[in-house]
PDB file of C-alpha atoms and ligand atoms in Angstrom:
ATOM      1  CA  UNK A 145       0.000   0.000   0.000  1.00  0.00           C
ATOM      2  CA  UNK A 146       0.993   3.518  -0.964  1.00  0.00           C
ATOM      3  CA  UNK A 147       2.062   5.925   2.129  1.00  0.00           C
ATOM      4  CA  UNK A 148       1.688   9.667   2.234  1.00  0.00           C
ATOM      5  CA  UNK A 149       2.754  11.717   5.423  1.00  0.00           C
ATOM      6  CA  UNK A 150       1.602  14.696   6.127  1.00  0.00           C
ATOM      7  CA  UNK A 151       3.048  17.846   8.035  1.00  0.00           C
ATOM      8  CA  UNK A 152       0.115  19.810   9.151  1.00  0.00           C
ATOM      9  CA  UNK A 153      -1.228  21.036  12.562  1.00  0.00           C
ATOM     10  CA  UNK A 154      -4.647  18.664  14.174  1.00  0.00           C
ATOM     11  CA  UNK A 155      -6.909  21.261  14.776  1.00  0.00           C
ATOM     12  CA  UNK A 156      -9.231  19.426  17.237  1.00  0.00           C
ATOM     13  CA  UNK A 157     -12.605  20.628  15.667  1.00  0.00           C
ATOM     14  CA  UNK A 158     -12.735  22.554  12.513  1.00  0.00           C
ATOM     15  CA  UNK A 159     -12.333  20.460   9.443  1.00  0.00           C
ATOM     16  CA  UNK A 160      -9.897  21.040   8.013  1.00  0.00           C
ATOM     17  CA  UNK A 161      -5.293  20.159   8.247  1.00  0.00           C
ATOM     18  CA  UNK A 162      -5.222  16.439   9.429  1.00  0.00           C
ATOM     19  CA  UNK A 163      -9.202  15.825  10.541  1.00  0.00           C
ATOM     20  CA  UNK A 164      -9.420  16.116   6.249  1.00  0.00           C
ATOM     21  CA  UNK A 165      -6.353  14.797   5.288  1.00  0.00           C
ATOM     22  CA  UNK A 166      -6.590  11.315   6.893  1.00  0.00           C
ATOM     23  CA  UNK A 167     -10.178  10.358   5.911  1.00  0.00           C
ATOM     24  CA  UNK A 168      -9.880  11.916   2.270  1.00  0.00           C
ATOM     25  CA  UNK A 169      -6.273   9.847   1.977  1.00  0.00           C
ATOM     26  CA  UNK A 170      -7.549   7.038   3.820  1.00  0.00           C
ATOM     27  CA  UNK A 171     -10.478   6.450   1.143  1.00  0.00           C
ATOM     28  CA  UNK A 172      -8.396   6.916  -1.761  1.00  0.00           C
ATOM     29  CA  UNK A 173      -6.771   3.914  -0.514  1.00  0.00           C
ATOM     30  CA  UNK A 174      -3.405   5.108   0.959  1.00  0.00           C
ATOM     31  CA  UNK A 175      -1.961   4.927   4.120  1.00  0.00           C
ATOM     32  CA  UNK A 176      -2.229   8.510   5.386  1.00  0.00           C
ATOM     33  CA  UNK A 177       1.014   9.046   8.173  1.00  0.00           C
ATOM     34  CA  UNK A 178       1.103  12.150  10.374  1.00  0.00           C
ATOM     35  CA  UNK A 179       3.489  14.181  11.829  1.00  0.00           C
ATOM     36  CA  UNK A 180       1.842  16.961  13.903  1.00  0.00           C
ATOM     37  CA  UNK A 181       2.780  20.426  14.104  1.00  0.00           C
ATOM     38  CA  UNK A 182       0.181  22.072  16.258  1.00  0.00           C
ATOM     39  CA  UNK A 183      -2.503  20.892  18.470  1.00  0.00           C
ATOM     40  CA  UNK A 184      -5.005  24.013  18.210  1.00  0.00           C
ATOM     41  CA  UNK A 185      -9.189  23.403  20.159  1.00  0.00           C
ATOM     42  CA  UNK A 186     -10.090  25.130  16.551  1.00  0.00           C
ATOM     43  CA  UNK A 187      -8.820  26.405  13.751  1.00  0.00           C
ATOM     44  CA  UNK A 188      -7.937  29.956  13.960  1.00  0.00           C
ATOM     45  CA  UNK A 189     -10.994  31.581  11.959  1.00  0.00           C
ATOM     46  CA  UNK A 190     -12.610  30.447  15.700  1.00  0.00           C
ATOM     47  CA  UNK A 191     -11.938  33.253  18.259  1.00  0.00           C
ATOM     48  CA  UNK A 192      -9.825  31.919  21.565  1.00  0.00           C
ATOM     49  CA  UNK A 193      -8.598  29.010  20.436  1.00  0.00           C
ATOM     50  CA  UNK A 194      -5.860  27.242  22.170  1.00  0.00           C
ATOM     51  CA  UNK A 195      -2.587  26.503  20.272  1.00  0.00           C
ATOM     52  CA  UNK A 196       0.138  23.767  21.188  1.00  0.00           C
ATOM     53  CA  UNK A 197       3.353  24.100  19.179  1.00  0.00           C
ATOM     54  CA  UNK A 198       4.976  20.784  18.988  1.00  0.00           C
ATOM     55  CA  UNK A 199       7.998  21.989  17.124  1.00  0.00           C
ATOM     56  CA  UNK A 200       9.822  20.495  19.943  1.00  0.00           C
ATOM     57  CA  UNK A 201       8.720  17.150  19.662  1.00  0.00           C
ATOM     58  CA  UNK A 202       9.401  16.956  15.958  1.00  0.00           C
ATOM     59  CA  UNK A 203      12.830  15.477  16.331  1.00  0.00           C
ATOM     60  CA  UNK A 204      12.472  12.889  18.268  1.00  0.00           C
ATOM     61  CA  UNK A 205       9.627  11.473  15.913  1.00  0.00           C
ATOM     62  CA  UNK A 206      11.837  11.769  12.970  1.00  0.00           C
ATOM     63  CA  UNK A 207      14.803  10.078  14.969  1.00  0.00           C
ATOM     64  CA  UNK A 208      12.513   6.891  15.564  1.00  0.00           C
ATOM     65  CA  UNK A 209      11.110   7.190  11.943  1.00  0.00           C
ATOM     66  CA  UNK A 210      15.063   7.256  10.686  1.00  0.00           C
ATOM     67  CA  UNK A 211      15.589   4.016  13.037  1.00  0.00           C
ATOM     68  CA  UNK A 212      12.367   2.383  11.776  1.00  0.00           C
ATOM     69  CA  UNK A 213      13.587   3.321   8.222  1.00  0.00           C
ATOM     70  CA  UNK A 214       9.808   3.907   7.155  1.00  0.00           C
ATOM     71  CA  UNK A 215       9.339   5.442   3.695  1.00  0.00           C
ATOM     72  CA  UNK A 216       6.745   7.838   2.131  1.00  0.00           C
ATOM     73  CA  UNK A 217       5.370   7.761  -1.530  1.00  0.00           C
ATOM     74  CA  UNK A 218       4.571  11.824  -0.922  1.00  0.00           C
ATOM     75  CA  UNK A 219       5.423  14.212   1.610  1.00  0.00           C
ATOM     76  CA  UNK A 220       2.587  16.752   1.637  1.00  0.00           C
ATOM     77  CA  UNK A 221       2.904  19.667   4.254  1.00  0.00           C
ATOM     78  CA  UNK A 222       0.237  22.671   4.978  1.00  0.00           C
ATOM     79  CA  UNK A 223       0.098  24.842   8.155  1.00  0.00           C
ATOM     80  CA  UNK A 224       3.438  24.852   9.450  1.00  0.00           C
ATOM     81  CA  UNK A 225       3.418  27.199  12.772  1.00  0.00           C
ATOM     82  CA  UNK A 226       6.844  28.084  13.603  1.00  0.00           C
ATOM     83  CA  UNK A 227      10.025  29.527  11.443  1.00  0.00           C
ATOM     84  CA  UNK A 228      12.337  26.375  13.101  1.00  0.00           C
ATOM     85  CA  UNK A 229       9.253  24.005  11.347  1.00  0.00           C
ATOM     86  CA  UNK A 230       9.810  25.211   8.303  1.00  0.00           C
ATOM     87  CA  UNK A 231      13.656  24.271   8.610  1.00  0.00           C
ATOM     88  CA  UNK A 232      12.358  20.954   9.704  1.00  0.00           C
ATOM     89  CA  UNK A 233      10.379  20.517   6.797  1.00  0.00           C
ATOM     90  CA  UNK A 234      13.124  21.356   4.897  1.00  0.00           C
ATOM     91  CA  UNK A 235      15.584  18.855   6.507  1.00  0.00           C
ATOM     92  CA  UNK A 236      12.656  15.980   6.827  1.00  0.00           C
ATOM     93  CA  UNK A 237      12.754  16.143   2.822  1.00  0.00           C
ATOM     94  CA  UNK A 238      16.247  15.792   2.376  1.00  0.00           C
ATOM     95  CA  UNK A 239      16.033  13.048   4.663  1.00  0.00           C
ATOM     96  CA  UNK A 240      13.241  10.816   3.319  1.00  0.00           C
ATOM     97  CA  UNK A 241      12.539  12.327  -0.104  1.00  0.00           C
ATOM     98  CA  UNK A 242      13.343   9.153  -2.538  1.00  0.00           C
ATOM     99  CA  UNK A 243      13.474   8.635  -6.498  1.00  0.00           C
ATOM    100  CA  UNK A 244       9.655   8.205  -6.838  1.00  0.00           C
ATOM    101  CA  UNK A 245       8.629  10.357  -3.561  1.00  0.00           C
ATOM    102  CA  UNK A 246       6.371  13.477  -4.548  1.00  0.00           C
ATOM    103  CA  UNK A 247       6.301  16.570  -2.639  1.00  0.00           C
ATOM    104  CA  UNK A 248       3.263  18.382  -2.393  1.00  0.00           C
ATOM    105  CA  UNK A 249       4.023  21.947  -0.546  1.00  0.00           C
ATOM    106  CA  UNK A 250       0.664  23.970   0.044  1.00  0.00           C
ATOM    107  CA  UNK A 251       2.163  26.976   1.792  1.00  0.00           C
ATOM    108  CA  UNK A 252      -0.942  27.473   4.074  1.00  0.00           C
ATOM    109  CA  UNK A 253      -1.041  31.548   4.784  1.00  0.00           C
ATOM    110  CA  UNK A 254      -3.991  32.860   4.182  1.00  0.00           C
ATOM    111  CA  UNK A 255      -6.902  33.728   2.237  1.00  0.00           C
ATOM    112  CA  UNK A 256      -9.024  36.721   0.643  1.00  0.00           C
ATOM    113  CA  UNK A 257      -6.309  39.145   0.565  1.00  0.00           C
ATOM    114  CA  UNK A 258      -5.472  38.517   4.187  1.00  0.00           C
ATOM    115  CA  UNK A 259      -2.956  36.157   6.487  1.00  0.00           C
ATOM    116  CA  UNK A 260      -4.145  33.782   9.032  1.00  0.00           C
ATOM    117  CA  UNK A 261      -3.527  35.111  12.608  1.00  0.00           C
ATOM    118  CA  UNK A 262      -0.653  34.986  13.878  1.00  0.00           C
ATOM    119  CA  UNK A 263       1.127  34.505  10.353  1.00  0.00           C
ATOM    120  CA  UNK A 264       3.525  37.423   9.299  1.00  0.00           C
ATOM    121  CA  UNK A 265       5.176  38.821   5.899  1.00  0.00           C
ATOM    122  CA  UNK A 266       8.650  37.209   7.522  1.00  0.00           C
ATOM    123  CA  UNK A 267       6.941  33.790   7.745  1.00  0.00           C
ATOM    124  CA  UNK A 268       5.536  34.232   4.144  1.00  0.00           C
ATOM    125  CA  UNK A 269       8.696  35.486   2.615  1.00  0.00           C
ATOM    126  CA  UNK A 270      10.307  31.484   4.302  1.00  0.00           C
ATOM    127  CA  UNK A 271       7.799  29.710   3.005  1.00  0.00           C
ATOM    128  CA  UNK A 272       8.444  31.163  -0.295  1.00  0.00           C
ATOM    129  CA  UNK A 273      11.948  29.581   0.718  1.00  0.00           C
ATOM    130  CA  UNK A 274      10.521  25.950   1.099  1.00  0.00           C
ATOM    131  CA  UNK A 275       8.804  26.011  -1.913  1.00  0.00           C
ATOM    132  CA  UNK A 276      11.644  25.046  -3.492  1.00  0.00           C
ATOM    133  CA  UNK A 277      11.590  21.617  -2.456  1.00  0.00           C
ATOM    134  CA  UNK A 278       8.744  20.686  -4.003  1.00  0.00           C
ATOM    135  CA  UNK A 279       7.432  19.470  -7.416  1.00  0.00           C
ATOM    136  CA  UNK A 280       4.030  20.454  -6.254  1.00  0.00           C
ATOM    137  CA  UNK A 281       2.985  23.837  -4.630  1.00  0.00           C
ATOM    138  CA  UNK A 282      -0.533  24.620  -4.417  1.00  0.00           C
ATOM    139  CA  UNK A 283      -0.937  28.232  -2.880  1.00  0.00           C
ATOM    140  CA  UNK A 284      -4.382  30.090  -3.122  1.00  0.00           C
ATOM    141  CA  UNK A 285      -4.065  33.845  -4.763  1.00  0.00           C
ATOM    142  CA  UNK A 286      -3.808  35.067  -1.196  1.00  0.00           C
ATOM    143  CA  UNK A 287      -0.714  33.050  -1.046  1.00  0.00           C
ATOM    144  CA  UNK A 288       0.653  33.539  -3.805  1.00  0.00           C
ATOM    145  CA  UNK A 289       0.943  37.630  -3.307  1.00  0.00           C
ATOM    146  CA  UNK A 290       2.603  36.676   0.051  1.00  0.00           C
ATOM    147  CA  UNK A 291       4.545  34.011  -0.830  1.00  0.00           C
ATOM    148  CA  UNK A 292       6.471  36.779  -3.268  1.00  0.00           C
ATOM    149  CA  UNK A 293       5.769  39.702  -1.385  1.00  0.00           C
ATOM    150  CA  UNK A 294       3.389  41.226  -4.010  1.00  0.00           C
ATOM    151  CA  UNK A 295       0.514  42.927  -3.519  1.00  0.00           C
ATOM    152  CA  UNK A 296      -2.735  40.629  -3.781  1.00  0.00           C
ATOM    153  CA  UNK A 297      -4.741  40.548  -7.405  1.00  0.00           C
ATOM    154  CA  UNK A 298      -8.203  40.805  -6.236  1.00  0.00           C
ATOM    155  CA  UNK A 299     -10.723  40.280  -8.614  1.00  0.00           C
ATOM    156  CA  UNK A 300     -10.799  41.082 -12.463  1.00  0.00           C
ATOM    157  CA  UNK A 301      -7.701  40.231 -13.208  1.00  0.00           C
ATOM    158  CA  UNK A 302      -6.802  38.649 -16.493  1.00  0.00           C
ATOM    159  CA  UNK A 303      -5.278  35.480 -18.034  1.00  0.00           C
ATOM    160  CA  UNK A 304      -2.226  37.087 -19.087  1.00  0.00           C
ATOM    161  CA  UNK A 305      -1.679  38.526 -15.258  1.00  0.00           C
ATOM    162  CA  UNK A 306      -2.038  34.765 -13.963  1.00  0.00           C
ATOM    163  CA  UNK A 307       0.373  33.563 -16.382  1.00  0.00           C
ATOM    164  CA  UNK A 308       2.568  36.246 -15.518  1.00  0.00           C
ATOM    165  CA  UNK A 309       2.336  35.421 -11.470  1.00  0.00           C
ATOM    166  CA  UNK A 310       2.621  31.437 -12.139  1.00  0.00           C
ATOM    167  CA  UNK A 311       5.797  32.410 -13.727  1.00  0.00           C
ATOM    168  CA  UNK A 312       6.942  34.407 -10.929  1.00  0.00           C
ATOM    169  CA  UNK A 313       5.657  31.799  -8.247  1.00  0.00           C
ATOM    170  CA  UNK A 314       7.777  29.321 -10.314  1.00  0.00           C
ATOM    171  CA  UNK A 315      10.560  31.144  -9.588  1.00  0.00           C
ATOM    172  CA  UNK A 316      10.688  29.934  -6.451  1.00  0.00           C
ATOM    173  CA  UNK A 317      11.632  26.995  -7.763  1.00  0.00           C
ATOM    174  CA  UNK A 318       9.303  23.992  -7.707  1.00  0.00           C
ATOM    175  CA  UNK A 319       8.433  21.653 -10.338  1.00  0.00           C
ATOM    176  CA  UNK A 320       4.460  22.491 -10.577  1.00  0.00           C
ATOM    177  CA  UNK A 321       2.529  25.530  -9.503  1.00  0.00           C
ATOM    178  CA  UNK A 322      -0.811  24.951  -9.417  1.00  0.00           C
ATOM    179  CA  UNK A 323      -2.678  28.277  -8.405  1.00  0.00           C
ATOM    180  CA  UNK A 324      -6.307  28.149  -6.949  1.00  0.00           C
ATOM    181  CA  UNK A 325      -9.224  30.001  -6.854  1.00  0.00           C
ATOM    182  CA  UNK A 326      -8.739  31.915 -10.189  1.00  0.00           C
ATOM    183  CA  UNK A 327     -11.455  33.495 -11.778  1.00  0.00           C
ATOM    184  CA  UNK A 328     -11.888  35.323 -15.192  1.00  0.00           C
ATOM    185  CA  UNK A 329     -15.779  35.127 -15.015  1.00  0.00           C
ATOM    186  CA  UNK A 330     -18.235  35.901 -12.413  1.00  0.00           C
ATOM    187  CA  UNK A 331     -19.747  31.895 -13.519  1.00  0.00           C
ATOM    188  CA  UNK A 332     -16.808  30.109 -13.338  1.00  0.00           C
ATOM    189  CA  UNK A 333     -13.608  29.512 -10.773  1.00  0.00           C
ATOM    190  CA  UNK A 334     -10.861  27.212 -10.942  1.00  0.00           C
ATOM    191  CA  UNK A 335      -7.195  26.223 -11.318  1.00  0.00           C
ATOM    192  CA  UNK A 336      -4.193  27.113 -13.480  1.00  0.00           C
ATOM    193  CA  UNK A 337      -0.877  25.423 -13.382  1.00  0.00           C
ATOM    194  CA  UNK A 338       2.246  25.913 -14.896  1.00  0.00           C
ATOM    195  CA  UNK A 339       5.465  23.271 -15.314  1.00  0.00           C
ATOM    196  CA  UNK A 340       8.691  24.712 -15.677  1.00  0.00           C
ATOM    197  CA  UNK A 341      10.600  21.976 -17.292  1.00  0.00           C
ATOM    198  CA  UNK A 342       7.993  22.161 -20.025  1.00  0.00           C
ATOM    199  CA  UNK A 343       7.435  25.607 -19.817  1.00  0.00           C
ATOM    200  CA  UNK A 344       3.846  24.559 -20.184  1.00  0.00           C
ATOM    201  CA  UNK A 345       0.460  25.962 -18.933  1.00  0.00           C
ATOM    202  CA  UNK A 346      -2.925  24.066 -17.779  1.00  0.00           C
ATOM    203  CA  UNK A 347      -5.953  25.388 -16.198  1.00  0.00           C
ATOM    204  CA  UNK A 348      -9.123  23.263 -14.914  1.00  0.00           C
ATOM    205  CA  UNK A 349     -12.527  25.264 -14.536  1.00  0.00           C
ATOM    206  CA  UNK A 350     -15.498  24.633 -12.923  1.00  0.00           C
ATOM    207  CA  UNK A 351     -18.909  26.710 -11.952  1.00  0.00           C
ATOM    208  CA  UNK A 352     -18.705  28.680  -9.100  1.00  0.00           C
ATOM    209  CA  UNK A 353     -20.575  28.130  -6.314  1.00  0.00           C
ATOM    210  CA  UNK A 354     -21.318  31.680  -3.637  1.00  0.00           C
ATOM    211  CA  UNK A 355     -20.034  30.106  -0.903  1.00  0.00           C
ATOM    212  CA  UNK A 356     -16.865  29.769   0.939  1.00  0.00           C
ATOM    213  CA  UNK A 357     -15.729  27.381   3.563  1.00  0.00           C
ATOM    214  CA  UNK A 358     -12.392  26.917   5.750  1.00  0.00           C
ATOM    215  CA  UNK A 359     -10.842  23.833   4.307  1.00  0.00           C
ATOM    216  CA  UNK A 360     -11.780  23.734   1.057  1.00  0.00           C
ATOM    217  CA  UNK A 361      -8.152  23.969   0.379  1.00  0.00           C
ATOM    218  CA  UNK A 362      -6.752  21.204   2.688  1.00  0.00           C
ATOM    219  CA  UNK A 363      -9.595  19.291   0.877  1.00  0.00           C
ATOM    220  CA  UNK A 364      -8.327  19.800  -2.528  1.00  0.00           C
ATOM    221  CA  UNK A 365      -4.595  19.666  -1.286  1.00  0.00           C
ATOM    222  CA  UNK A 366      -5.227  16.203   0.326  1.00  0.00           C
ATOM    223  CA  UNK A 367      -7.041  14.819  -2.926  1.00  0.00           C
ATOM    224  CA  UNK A 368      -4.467  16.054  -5.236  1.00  0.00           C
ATOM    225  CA  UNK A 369      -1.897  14.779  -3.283  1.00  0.00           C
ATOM    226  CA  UNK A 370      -3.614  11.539  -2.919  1.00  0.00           C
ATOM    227  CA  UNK A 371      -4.380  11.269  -6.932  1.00  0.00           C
ATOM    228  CA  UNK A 372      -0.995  12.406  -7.816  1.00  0.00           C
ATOM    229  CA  UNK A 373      -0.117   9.340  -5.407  1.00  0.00           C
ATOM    230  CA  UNK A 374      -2.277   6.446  -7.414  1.00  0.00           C
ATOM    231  CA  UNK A 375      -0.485   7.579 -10.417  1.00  0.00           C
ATOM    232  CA  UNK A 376      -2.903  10.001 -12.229  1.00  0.00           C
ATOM    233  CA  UNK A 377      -1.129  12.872 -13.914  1.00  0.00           C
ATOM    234  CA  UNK A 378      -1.066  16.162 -12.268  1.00  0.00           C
ATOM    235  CA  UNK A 379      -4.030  17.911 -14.969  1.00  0.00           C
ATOM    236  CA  UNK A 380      -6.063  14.736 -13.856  1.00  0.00           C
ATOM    237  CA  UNK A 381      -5.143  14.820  -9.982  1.00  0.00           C
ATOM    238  CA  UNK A 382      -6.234  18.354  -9.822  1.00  0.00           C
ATOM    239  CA  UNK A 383      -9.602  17.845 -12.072  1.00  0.00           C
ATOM    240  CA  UNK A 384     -10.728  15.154  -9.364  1.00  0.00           C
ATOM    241  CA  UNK A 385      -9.556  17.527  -6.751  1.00  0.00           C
ATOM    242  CA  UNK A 386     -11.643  20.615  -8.108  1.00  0.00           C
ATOM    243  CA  UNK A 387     -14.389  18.430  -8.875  1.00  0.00           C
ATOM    244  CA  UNK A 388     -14.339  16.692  -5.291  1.00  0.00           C
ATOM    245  CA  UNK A 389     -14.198  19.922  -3.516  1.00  0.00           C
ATOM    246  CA  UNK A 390     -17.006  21.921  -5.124  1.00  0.00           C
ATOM    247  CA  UNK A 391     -19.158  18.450  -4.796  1.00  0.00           C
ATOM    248  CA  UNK A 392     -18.640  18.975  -1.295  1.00  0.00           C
ATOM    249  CA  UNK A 393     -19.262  22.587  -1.058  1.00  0.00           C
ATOM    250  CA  UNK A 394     -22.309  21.823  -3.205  1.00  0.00           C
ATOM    251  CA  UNK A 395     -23.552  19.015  -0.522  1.00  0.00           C
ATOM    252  CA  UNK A 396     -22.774  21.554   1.989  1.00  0.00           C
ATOM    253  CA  UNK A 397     -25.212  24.015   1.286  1.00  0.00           C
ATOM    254  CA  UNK A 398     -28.289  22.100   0.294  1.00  0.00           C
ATOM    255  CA  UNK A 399     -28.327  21.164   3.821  1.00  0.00           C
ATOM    256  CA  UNK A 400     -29.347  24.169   5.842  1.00  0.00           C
ATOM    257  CA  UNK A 401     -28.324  23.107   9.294  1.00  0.00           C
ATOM    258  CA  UNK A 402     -24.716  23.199   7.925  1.00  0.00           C
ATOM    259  CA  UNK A 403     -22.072  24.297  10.491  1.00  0.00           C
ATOM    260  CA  UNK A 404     -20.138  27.599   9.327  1.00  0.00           C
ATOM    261  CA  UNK A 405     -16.839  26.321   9.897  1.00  0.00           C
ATOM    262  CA  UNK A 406     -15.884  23.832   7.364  1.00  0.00           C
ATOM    263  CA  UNK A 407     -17.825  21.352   4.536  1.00  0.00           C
ATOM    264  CA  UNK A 408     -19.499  18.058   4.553  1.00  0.00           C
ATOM    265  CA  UNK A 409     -16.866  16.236   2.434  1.00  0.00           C
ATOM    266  CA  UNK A 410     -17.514  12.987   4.537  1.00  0.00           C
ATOM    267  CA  UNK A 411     -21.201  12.823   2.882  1.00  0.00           C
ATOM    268  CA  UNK A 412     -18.828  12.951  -0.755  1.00  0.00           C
ATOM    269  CA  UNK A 413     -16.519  10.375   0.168  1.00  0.00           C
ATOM    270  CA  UNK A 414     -18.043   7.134  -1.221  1.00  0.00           C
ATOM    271  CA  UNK A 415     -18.255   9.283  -4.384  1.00  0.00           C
ATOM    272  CA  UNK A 416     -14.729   9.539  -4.677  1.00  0.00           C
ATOM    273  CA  UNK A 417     -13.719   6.088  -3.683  1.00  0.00           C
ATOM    274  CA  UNK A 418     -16.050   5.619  -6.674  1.00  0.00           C
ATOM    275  CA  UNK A 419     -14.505   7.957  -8.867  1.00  0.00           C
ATOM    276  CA  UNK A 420     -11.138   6.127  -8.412  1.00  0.00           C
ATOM    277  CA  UNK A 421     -12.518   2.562  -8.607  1.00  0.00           C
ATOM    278  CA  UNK A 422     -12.394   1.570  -5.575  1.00  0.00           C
TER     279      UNK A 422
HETATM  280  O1  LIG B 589      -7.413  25.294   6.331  1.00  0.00           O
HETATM  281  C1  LIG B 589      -6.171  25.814   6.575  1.00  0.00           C
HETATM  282  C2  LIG B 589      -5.871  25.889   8.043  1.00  0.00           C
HETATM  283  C3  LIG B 589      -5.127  24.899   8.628  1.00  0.00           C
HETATM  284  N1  LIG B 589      -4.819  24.920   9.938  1.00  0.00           N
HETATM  285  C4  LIG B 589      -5.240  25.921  10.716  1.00  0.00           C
HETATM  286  C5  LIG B 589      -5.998  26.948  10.186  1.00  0.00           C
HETATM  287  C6  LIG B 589      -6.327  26.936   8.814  1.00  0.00           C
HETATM  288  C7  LIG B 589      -7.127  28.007   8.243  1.00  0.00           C
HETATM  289  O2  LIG B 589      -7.668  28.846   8.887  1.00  0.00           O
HETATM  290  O3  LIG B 589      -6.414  27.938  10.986  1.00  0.00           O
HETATM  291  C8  LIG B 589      -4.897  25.914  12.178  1.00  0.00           C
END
């Protein structure tokens, strides 16, 4: 069986980092590993939530991993809460990255313009730096504008200003940037990629729906990452992604006792073990 660990905080109720990763792995038929960063109550779109940094107990896991000699088929990380994790992330690579392991980097900052609390320019500007591990990075727009200390898009932007900024993102120096949440149309929203070695462009679109949810891009992160896994290529990986993710949101809202802080994707799982022939 395939293995994927992921570097991302537990956020104890919120939907979204691990509490989507594992199940959304886990029914794509891959071992999902963990190696927490954080132990927040919520995530941090909650007011008062608690927050546990476990940066200190990350090397003593990776020691016993190293003895154990365990392997990954992907390394995917998200929200990394300290500067010294982001060195750790950095080192964990070089450590267990193989021939045929793929790294899947979404450089969890923010969203709509703004950071996360408790994230600054500083931390954006190194994550920019760890980008360059991967051969997948998956930042929202928000993220993007941080990641290269630009100011963000907003809305009406055009193709050409996309390509331009996937260019620039790719600067920072990983294999695939796949961009999210790009919209030329009031109708539709999407994704648009670019691959250096090619020097070669893709885009997936999709309708949009008027909703937005915390972890809807841990959800398509963890899908991707899990596609990419089984072999699909990376335009197919992120078209079940996309498509998974506004499914979800979709489910979401046609039930009006919804909770406000993250989607029903467990209600879309069987759809997606489906999808994958499983
Ligand atoms: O969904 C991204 C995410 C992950 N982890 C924590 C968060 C968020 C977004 O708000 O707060 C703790």
């Amino acid at each position: 069986m395939k293995r994927i660990v992921t570097i991302q905080d537990i956020s104890c109720i919120g939907k979204c980092s691990c509490t989507v990763a594992l199940p959304v792995i886990s029914t794509m038929g891959i071992e999902c590993a963990i190696l927490p960063t954080a132990v927040l109550s919520t995530h941090t779109e909650f007011q008062n939530f608690t927050f546990r940094d476990l940066t200190g107990d990350i090397p003593g896991i990776v020691e016993h991993w190293k003895k154990e000699k365990f392997k990954f088929d992907s390394i995917y990380t998200g929200y990394l809460g300290s500067f010294r994790q982001l060195e750790q992330v950095a080192e964990f690579i070089r450590d267990f990255r193989t021939g045929s392991t793929s790294v899947i980097i979404d450089p969890v900052l923010g969203d709509y313009g703004r950071l996360y609390p408790g994230f600054t320019v500083e931390f954006a500007a190194a994550m920019g730096k760890l980008c360059a591990e991967a051969d997948v990075i998956v930042p929202n727009l928000t993220e993007a504008a941080y990641l290269l200390g630009e100011p963000y898009p907003g809305e009406g932007y055009d193709e050409k200003t996309i390509r331009e900024l996937l260019k620039r993102l790719s600067g920072l120096g990983a294999k695939n940037t796949v961009l999210t949440g790009v919209s030329f149309s009031p109708d539709q929203v999407g994704v648009m990629g670019y691959e250096a070695e090619k020097d070669e462009y893709f885009s997936y679109f999709h309708p949009k729906l008027n909703a937005s949810f915390n972890g809807t891009g841990d959800l398509f992160a963890s899908t991707l990452t899990g596609a990419y896994v089984r072999g699909c290529s990376l335009l197919e990986a992120l078209t079940i992604a996309a498509d998974f993710t506004a499914q979800c949101v979709e489910l979401t809202l046609q039930n009006p006792e919804h909770v406000f802080y993250g989607v029903e994707f467990e209600r879309a799982l069987p759809s997606l073990a489906r999808r994958l022939g499983l």
